[in-house]
Amino acid sequence: MRVTFLGTGSAMPTGERFQTGVLLQEEGRTLLIDCGSGVLHRLQQSGVGYENVSTVLLTHHHLDHVADLLPLMKARWLAGEGHLEIVGPQGTKSLVDELLAVHEYMQGKLDLQLREVHPGEFSVAGFDVSAYETRHSLPCLAYRFGNLFTFSGDSEAFAGLANFAEESAILAHDCSFPDDVDVSNHPTPDTLGRELAGREIGRVYLTHLYPHTDGRHEEMLESIGAHYDGDVRFAEDLQTVSIE
Ligand SMILES: [Zn+2]
Ligand SMILES: [Zn+2]
């Protein structure tokens, strides 16, 4: 499996990190997880392109995870790739319907399949997925792909999610802010490190990074390292990780 971080930023721009998007590729199958602002451009830069993404899996409906959905639809329509499946938590159907209601000229242009999923097991774009409800300000699902890859979506750090990710080769986890930012609905390095302590995870990539984290990477890694002695790195836009 190849995991490409298309966007490792958040709702406040850093100028370098676009909003959330993760591309999974395995044996000819392709899945885009989340589609925040900038992800359409990153898809093009990645060499995969919007023409080759016909399934989008959403973690939740915050703008920084869905802002490029309509632009993706329009680009695919213009390219003659009218089919698109959008899968996400409860409310995904009405979200897409209402987005299309705002831009009436987009209605009926695409062969859209909309599917709502719940915590538990399902399959999407040929990938077997487990979903787990996170702790966030909107209903949000974390997704796990066998023992290879787990994506936290947006979430506080908590034991249930750390259990869910245990024994993944790669975990990409929200680490929005450094420790001195008082935050709920997202982790800080200290809270993340405490929940990861003692877990068996191949490597952890930190993502969903707010501008507050710029220049603070070393201290953030030290803060996690005070509790968790595994391999932790910062994800970067357009970085690809191969997982065996
Ligand atoms: Zn969110
Ligand atoms: Zn977010």
GROMACS .gro file of C-alpha atoms and ligand atoms in nm:
model
  246
    1MET     CA    1   0.000   0.000   0.000
    2ARG     CA    2   0.111   0.353  -0.076
    3VAL     CA    3  -0.010   0.640   0.141
    4THR     CA    4   0.036   0.992   0.005
    5PHE     CA    5  -0.031   1.290   0.228
    6LEU     CA    6  -0.195   1.544  -0.004
    7GLY     CA    7  -0.279   1.795   0.266
    8THR     CA    8  -0.136   1.801   0.619
    9GLY     CA    9  -0.276   2.137   0.724
   10SER     CA   10  -0.596   2.249   0.890
   11ALA     CA   11  -0.858   2.521   0.882
   12MET     CA   12  -0.599   2.801   0.924
   13PRO     CA   13  -0.352   2.818   0.634
   14THR     CA   14   0.023   2.792   0.689
   15GLY     CA   15   0.104   2.884   0.329
   16GLU     CA   16   0.267   2.544   0.286
   17ARG     CA   17   0.025   2.283   0.413
   18PHE     CA   18  -0.303   2.240   0.232
   19GLN     CA   19  -0.614   2.114   0.407
   20THR     CA   20  -0.676   1.748   0.478
   21GLY     CA   21  -0.644   1.485   0.206
   22VAL     CA   22  -0.483   1.139   0.210
   23LEU     CA   23  -0.449   0.919  -0.095
   24LEU     CA   24  -0.435   0.540  -0.063
   25GLN     CA   25  -0.319   0.318  -0.350
   26GLU     CA   26  -0.296  -0.059  -0.351
   27GLU     CA   27  -0.291  -0.301  -0.644
   28GLY     CA   28  -0.457  -0.060  -0.885
   29ARG     CA   29  -0.714   0.060  -0.634
   30THR     CA   30  -0.724   0.426  -0.538
   31LEU     CA   31  -0.908   0.596  -0.253
   32LEU     CA   32  -0.908   0.959  -0.148
   33ILE     CA   33  -0.975   1.021   0.221
   34ASP     CA   34  -1.109   1.374   0.279
   35CYS     CA   35  -1.099   1.655   0.028
   36GLY     CA   36  -1.012   1.985   0.193
   37SER     CA   37  -0.909   2.305   0.021
   38GLY     CA   38  -0.603   2.253  -0.200
   39VAL     CA   39  -0.640   1.877  -0.228
   40LEU     CA   40  -0.750   1.900  -0.592
   41HIS     CA   41  -0.421   2.072  -0.677
   42ARG     CA   42  -0.217   1.830  -0.471
   43LEU     CA   43  -0.384   1.540  -0.652
   44GLN     CA   44  -0.260   1.685  -0.977
   45GLN     CA   45   0.088   1.746  -0.835
   46SER     CA   46   0.101   1.389  -0.705
   47GLY     CA   47   0.078   1.258  -1.059
   48VAL     CA   48  -0.241   1.068  -0.980
   49GLY     CA   49  -0.482   1.340  -1.088
   50TYR     CA   50  -0.850   1.396  -1.026
   51GLU     CA   51  -0.937   1.174  -1.325
   52ASN     CA   52  -0.813   0.872  -1.133
   53VAL     CA   53  -1.001   0.929  -0.809
   54SER     CA   54  -1.355   0.797  -0.834
   55THR     CA   55  -1.412   0.735  -0.462
   56VAL     CA   56  -1.386   0.979  -0.172
   57LEU     CA   57  -1.417   0.866   0.189
   58LEU     CA   58  -1.494   1.146   0.435
   59THR     CA   59  -1.400   1.141   0.802
   60HIS     CA   60  -1.641   1.424   0.885
   61HIS     CA   61  -1.802   1.733   0.741
   62HIS     CA   62  -1.589   2.024   0.862
   63LEU     CA   63  -1.496   2.254   0.574
   64ASP     CA   64  -1.125   2.174   0.589
   65HIS     CA   65  -1.218   1.813   0.498
   66VAL     CA   66  -1.481   1.874   0.230
   67ALA     CA   67  -1.405   2.215   0.071
   68ASP     CA   68  -1.270   2.070  -0.255
   69LEU     CA   69  -1.555   1.822  -0.308
   70LEU     CA   70  -1.745   2.047  -0.549
   71PRO     CA   71  -1.428   2.150  -0.735
   72LEU     CA   72  -1.341   1.778  -0.766
   73MET     CA   73  -1.688   1.709  -0.905
   74LYS     CA   74  -1.660   1.990  -1.155
   75ALA     CA   75  -1.311   1.890  -1.269
   76ARG     CA   76  -1.423   1.530  -1.321
   77TRP     CA   77  -1.731   1.642  -1.511
   78LEU     CA   78  -1.518   1.861  -1.741
   79ALA     CA   79  -1.277   1.572  -1.795
   80GLY     CA   80  -1.562   1.340  -1.893
   81GLU     CA   81  -1.518   1.129  -1.578
   82GLY     CA   82  -1.874   1.158  -1.458
   83HIS     CA   83  -1.873   0.883  -1.197
   84LEU     CA   84  -1.798   0.963  -0.834
   85GLU     CA   85  -1.874   0.776  -0.514
   86ILE     CA   86  -1.874   0.979  -0.192
   87VAL     CA   87  -1.880   0.781   0.130
   88GLY     CA   88  -1.891   0.929   0.476
   89PRO     CA   89  -2.059   0.943   0.816
   90GLN     CA   90  -2.424   1.011   0.876
   91GLY     CA   91  -2.534   1.329   0.699
   92THR     CA   92  -2.307   1.282   0.397
   93LYS     CA   93  -2.601   1.248   0.158
   94SER     CA   94  -2.764   1.571   0.268
   95LEU     CA   95  -2.427   1.749   0.274
   96VAL     CA   96  -2.366   1.667  -0.093
   97ASP     CA   97  -2.728   1.737  -0.190
   98GLU     CA   98  -2.713   2.076  -0.022
   99LEU     CA   99  -2.377   2.164  -0.179
  100LEU     CA  100  -2.530   2.087  -0.517
  101ALA     CA  101  -2.840   2.288  -0.428
  102VAL     CA  102  -2.620   2.597  -0.384
  103HIS     CA  103  -2.465   2.544  -0.728
  104GLU     CA  104  -2.767   2.444  -0.928
  105TYR     CA  105  -2.582   2.421  -1.258
  106MET     CA  106  -2.385   2.127  -1.116
  107GLN     CA  107  -2.698   1.921  -1.061
  108GLY     CA  108  -2.734   1.616  -1.282
  109LYS     CA  109  -2.386   1.655  -1.428
  110LEU     CA  110  -2.232   1.360  -1.243
  111ASP     CA  111  -2.322   1.000  -1.188
  112LEU     CA  112  -2.300   1.032  -0.810
  113GLN     CA  113  -2.321   0.749  -0.562
  114LEU     CA  114  -2.362   0.859  -0.201
  115ARG     CA  115  -2.322   0.620   0.089
  116GLU     CA  116  -2.333   0.670   0.464
  117VAL     CA  117  -2.123   0.451   0.690
  118HIS     CA  118  -2.111   0.387   1.062
  119PRO     CA  119  -1.859   0.259   1.314
  120GLY     CA  120  -1.774  -0.101   1.224
  121GLU     CA  121  -1.661  -0.280   0.910
  122PHE     CA  122  -1.737  -0.204   0.547
  123SER     CA  123  -1.562  -0.195   0.216
  124VAL     CA  124  -1.497   0.103  -0.009
  125ALA     CA  125  -1.320   0.117  -0.347
  126GLY     CA  126  -1.207  -0.241  -0.289
  127PHE     CA  127  -1.048  -0.160   0.048
  128ASP     CA  128  -1.168  -0.332   0.365
  129VAL     CA  129  -1.215  -0.063   0.626
  130SER     CA  130  -1.289  -0.047   0.998
  131ALA     CA  131  -1.440   0.275   1.127
  132TYR     CA  132  -1.427   0.408   1.481
  133GLU     CA  133  -1.600   0.715   1.622
  134THR     CA  134  -1.358   0.984   1.736
  135ARG     CA  135  -1.391   1.264   1.989
  136HIS     CA  136  -1.443   1.585   1.797
  137SER     CA  137  -1.684   1.877   1.770
  138LEU     CA  138  -1.871   1.706   1.484
  139PRO     CA  139  -1.936   1.332   1.444
  140CYS     CA  140  -1.612   1.200   1.294
  141LEU     CA  141  -1.484   0.855   1.199
  142ALA     CA  142  -1.127   0.725   1.217
  143TYR     CA  143  -1.049   0.463   0.954
  144ARG     CA  144  -0.827   0.157   0.968
  145PHE     CA  145  -0.712  -0.047   0.668
  146GLY     CA  146  -0.610  -0.389   0.794
  147ASN     CA  147  -0.279  -0.382   0.979
  148LEU     CA  148  -0.134  -0.132   0.736
  149PHE     CA  149  -0.275   0.214   0.789
  150THR     CA  150  -0.491   0.398   1.041
  151PHE     CA  151  -0.606   0.758   0.998
  152SER     CA  152  -0.739   0.935   1.306
  153GLY     CA  153  -0.943   1.197   1.126
  154ASP     CA  154  -0.993   1.489   1.364
  155SER     CA  155  -0.993   1.382   1.726
  156GLU     CA  156  -0.876   1.435   2.075
  157ALA     CA  157  -0.628   1.170   2.182
  158PHE     CA  158  -0.801   0.900   2.388
  159ALA     CA  159  -0.747   0.540   2.482
  160GLY     CA  160  -1.021   0.402   2.257
  161LEU     CA  161  -0.865   0.552   1.947
  162ALA     CA  162  -0.516   0.442   2.051
  163ASN     CA  163  -0.653   0.088   2.096
  164PHE     CA  164  -0.815   0.109   1.754
  165ALA     CA  165  -0.478   0.204   1.598
  166GLU     CA  166  -0.268  -0.050   1.788
  167GLU     CA  167  -0.048  -0.271   1.568
  168SER     CA  168  -0.094  -0.055   1.260
  169ALA     CA  169   0.220  -0.024   1.049
  170ILE     CA  170   0.142   0.346   1.002
  171LEU     CA  171  -0.081   0.574   1.206
  172ALA     CA  172  -0.152   0.926   1.083
  173HIS     CA  173  -0.286   1.120   1.382
  174ASP     CA  174  -0.423   1.469   1.430
  175CYS     CA  175  -0.172   1.676   1.629
  176SER     CA  176  -0.314   2.019   1.566
  177PHE     CA  177  -0.137   2.235   1.823
  178PRO     CA  178   0.171   2.256   2.046
  179ASP     CA  179   0.127   2.203   2.420
  180ASP     CA  180   0.086   2.568   2.517
  181VAL     CA  181  -0.237   2.605   2.316
  182ASP     CA  182  -0.546   2.538   2.526
  183VAL     CA  183  -0.758   2.323   2.299
  184SER     CA  184  -1.043   2.076   2.299
  185ASN     CA  185  -1.152   1.846   2.014
  186HIS     CA  186  -0.789   1.807   1.902
  187PRO     CA  187  -0.481   1.665   2.075
  188THR     CA  188  -0.165   1.834   2.180
  189PRO     CA  189   0.166   1.643   2.178
  190ASP     CA  190   0.141   1.578   2.552
  191THR     CA  191  -0.209   1.429   2.539
  192LEU     CA  192  -0.122   1.228   2.227
  193GLY     CA  193   0.200   1.094   2.380
  194ARG     CA  194   0.017   0.986   2.696
  195GLU     CA  195  -0.241   0.787   2.497
  196LEU     CA  196   0.018   0.629   2.267
  197ALA     CA  197   0.237   0.521   2.560
  198GLY     CA  198   0.311   0.150   2.546
  199ARG     CA  199   0.130   0.094   2.214
  200GLU     CA  200   0.276  -0.114   1.935
  201ILE     CA  201   0.260   0.105   1.624
  202GLY     CA  202   0.512   0.091   1.340
  203ARG     CA  203   0.536   0.464   1.282
  204VAL     CA  204   0.325   0.766   1.369
  205TYR     CA  205   0.285   1.063   1.136
  206LEU     CA  206   0.154   1.388   1.284
  207THR     CA  207  -0.087   1.580   1.066
  208HIS     CA  208  -0.370   1.840   1.073
  209LEU     CA  209  -0.111   2.099   1.168
  210TYR     CA  210  -0.214   2.453   1.253
  211PRO     CA  211   0.024   2.747   1.191
  212HIS     CA  212   0.090   2.744   1.567
  213THR     CA  213   0.305   2.433   1.511
  214ASP     CA  214   0.546   2.608   1.272
  215GLY     CA  215   0.896   2.609   1.419
  216ARG     CA  216   0.781   2.397   1.714
  217HIS     CA  217   0.836   2.050   1.568
  218GLU     CA  218   1.132   1.955   1.781
  219GLU     CA  219   0.965   2.041   2.111
  220MET     CA  220   0.645   1.868   1.999
  221LEU     CA  221   0.838   1.548   1.926
  222GLU     CA  222   1.012   1.577   2.263
  223SER     CA  223   0.677   1.617   2.436
  224ILE     CA  224   0.538   1.301   2.273
  225GLY     CA  225   0.869   1.124   2.339
  226ALA     CA  226   0.836   1.190   2.711
  227HIS     CA  227   0.560   0.925   2.713
  228TYR     CA  228   0.589   0.726   2.391
  229ASP     CA  229   0.919   0.586   2.263
  230GLY     CA  230   0.804   0.487   1.911
  231ASP     CA  231   0.895   0.640   1.574
  232VAL     CA  232   0.708   0.971   1.536
  233ARG     CA  233   0.747   1.211   1.244
  234PHE     CA  234   0.573   1.509   1.093
  235ALA     CA  235   0.379   1.440   0.774
  236GLU     CA  236   0.444   1.674   0.481
  237ASP     CA  237   0.226   1.752   0.181
  238LEU     CA  238   0.299   1.520  -0.115
  239GLN     CA  239   0.503   1.280   0.099
  240THR     CA  240   0.447   0.917   0.004
  241VAL     CA  241   0.495   0.627   0.245
  242SER     CA  242   0.510   0.269   0.118
  243ILE     CA  243   0.376   0.008   0.359
  244GLU     CA  244   0.448  -0.364   0.324
  245ZN      ZN  245  -1.283   1.881   1.221
  246ZN      ZN  246  -1.004   1.943   1.042
   0.00000   0.00000   0.00000
